[in-house]
Short mmCIF file of N, CA, C and O in Angstrom, two decimals:
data_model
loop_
_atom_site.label_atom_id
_atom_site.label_comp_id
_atom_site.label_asym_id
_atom_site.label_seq_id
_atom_site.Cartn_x
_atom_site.Cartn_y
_atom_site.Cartn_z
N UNK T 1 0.84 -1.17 0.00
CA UNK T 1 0.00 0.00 0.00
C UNK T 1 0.88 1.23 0.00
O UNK T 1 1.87 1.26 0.74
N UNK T 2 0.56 2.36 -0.87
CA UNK T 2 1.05 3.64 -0.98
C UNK T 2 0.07 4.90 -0.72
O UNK T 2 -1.04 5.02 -1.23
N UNK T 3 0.54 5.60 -0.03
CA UNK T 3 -0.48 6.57 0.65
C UNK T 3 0.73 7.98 0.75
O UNK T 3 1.78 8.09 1.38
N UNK T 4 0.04 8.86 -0.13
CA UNK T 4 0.49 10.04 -0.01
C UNK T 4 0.00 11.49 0.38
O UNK T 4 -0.85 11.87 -0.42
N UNK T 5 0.23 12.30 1.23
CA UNK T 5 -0.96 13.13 1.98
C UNK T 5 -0.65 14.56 1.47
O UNK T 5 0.53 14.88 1.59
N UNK T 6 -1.26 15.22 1.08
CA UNK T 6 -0.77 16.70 0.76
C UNK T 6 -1.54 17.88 1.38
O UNK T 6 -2.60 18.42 1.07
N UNK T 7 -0.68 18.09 2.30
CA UNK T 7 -1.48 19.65 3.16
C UNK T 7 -1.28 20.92 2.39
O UNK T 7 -0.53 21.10 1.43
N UNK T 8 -2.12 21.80 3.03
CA UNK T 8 -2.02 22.89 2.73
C UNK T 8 -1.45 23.94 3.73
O UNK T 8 -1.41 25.15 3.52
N UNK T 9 -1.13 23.48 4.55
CA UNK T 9 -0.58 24.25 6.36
C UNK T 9 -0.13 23.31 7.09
O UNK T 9 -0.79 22.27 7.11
N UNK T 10 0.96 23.40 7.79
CA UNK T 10 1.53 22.38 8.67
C UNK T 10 1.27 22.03 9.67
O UNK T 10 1.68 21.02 10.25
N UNK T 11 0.22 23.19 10.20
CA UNK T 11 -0.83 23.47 11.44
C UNK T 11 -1.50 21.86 11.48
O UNK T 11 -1.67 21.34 12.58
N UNK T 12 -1.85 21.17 10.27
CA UNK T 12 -2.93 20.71 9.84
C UNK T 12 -2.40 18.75 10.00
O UNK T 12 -3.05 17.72 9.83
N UNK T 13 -0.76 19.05 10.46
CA UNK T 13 -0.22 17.74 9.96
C UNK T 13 -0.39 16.73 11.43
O UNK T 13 -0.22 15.52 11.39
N UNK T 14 -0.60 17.16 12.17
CA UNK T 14 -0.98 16.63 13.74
C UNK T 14 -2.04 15.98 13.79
O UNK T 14 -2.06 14.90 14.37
N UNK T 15 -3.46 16.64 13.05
CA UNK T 15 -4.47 16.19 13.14
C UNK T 15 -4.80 14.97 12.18
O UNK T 15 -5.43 13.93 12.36
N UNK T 16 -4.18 15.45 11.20
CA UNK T 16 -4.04 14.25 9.95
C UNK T 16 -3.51 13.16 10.42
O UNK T 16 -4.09 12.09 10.32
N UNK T 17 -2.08 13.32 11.11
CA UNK T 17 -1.44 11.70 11.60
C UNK T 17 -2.34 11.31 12.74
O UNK T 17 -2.12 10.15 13.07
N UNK T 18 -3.50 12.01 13.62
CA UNK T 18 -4.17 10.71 14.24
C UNK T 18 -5.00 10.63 13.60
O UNK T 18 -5.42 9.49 13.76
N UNK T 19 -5.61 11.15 12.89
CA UNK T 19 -6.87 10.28 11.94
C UNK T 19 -6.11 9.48 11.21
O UNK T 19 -6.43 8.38 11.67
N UNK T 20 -5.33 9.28 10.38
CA UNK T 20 -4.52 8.12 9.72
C UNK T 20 -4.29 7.14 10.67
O UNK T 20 -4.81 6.07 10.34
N UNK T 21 -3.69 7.10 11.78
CA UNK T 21 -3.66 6.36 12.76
C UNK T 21 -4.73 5.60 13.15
O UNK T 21 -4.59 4.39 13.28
N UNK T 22 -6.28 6.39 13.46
CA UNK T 22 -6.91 5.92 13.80
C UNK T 22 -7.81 5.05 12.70
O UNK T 22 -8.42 4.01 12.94
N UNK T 23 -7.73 5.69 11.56
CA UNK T 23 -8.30 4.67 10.17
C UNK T 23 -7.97 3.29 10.13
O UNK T 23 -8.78 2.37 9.99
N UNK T 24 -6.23 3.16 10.32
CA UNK T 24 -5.61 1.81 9.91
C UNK T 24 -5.20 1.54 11.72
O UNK T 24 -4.01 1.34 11.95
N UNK T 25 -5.99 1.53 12.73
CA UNK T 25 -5.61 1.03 13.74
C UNK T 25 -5.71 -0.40 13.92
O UNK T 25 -5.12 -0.99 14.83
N UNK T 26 -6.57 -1.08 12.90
CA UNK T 26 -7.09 -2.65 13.19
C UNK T 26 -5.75 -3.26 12.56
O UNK T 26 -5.78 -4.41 12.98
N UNK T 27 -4.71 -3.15 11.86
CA UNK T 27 -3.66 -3.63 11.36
C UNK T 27 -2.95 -3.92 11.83
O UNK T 27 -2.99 -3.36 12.93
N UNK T 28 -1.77 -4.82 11.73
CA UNK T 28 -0.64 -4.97 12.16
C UNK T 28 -0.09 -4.00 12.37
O UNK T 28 -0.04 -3.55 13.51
N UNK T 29 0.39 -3.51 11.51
CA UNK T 29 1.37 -2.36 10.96
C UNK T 29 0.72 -1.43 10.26
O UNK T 29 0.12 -1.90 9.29
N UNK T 30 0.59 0.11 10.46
CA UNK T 30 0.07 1.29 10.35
C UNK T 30 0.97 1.21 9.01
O UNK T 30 2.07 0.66 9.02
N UNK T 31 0.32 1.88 7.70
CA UNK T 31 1.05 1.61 6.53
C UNK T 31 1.81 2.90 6.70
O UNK T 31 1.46 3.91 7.31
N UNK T 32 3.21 2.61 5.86
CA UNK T 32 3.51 4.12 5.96
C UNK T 32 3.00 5.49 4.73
O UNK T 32 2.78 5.29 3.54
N UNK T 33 2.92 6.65 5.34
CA UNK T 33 2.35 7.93 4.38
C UNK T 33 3.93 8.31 4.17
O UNK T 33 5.03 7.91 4.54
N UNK T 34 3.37 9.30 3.37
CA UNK T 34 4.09 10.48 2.75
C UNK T 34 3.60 11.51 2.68
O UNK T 34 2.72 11.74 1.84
N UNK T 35 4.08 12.51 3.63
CA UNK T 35 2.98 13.64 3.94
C UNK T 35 4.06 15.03 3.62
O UNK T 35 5.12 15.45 4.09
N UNK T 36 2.76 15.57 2.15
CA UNK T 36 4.22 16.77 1.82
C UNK T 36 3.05 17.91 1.86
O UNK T 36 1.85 17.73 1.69
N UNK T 37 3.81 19.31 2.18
CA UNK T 37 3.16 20.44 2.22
C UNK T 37 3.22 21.12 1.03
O UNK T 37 4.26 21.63 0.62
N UNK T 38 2.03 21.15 0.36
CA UNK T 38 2.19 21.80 -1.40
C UNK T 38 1.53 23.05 -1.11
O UNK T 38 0.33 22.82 -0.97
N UNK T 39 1.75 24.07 -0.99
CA UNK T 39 0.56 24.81 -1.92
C UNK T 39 0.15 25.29 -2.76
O UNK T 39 -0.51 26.32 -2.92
N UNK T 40 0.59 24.43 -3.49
CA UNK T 40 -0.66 24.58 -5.23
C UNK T 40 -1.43 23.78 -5.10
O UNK T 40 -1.58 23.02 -6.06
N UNK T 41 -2.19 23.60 -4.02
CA UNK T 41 -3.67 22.97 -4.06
C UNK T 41 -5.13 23.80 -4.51
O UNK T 41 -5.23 24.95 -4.10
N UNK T 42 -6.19 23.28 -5.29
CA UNK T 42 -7.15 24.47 -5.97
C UNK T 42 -7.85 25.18 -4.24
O UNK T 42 -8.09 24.64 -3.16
N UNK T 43 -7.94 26.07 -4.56
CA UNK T 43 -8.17 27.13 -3.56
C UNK T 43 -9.58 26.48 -2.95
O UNK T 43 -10.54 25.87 -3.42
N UNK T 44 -9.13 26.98 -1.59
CA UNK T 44 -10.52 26.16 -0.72
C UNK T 44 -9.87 24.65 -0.25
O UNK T 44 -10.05 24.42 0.95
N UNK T 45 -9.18 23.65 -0.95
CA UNK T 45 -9.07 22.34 -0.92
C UNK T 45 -7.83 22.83 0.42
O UNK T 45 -7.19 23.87 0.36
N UNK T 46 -7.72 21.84 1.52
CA UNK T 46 -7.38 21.83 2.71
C UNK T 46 -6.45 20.55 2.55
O UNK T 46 -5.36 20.78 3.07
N UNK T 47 -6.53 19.33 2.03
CA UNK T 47 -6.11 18.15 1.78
C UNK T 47 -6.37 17.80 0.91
O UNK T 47 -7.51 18.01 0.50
N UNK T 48 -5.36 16.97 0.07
CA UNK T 48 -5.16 15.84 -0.68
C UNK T 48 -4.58 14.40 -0.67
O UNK T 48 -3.41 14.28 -0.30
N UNK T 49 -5.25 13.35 -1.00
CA UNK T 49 -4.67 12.25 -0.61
C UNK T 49 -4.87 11.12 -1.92
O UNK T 49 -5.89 10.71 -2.48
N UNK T 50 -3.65 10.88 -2.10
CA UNK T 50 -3.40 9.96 -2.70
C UNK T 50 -2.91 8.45 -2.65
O UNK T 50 -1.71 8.20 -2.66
N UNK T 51 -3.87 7.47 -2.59
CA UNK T 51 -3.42 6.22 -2.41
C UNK T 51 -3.62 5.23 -3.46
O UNK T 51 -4.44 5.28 -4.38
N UNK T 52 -2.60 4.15 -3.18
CA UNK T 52 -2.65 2.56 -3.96
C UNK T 52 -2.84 1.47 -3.41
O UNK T 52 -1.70 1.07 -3.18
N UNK T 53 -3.55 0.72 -3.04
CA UNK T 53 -3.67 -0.28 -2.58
C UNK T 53 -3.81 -1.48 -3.35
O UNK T 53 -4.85 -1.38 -4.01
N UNK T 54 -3.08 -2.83 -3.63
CA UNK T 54 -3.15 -3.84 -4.28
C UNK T 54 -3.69 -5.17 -3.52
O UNK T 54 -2.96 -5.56 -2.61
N UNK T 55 -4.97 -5.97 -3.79
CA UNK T 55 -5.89 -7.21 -3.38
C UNK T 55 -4.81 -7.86 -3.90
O UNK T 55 -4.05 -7.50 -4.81
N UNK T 56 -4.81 -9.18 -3.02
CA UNK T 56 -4.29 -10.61 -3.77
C UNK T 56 -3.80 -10.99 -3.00
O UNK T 56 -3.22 -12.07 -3.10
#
């Protein structure tokens, strides 16, 4: 699994890692993110997240 997080304020990156935390808490292992601060996000948008996950 690939999970990539894109803020818009760094204010914002605290709250994000326990909700991520708390999403994938039933797991073994909390997958790892990649959490980058862009801002060229379209105006208004607060977060972006991008993931991959592969079944099998």
């Amino acid at each position: 699994m690939m999970m990539r997080v894109y803020l818009t304020d760094t204010d914002h990156f605290a709250e994000i890692n326990a909700i991520y935390n708390e999403c994938f808490s039933g797991l073994k292992a909390v997958p790892a993110a990649r959490t980058t601060v862009y801002v060229g996000l379209p105006k208004g948008l607060l977060i972006e997240i991008d993931a991959l996950a592969v079944l099998g």
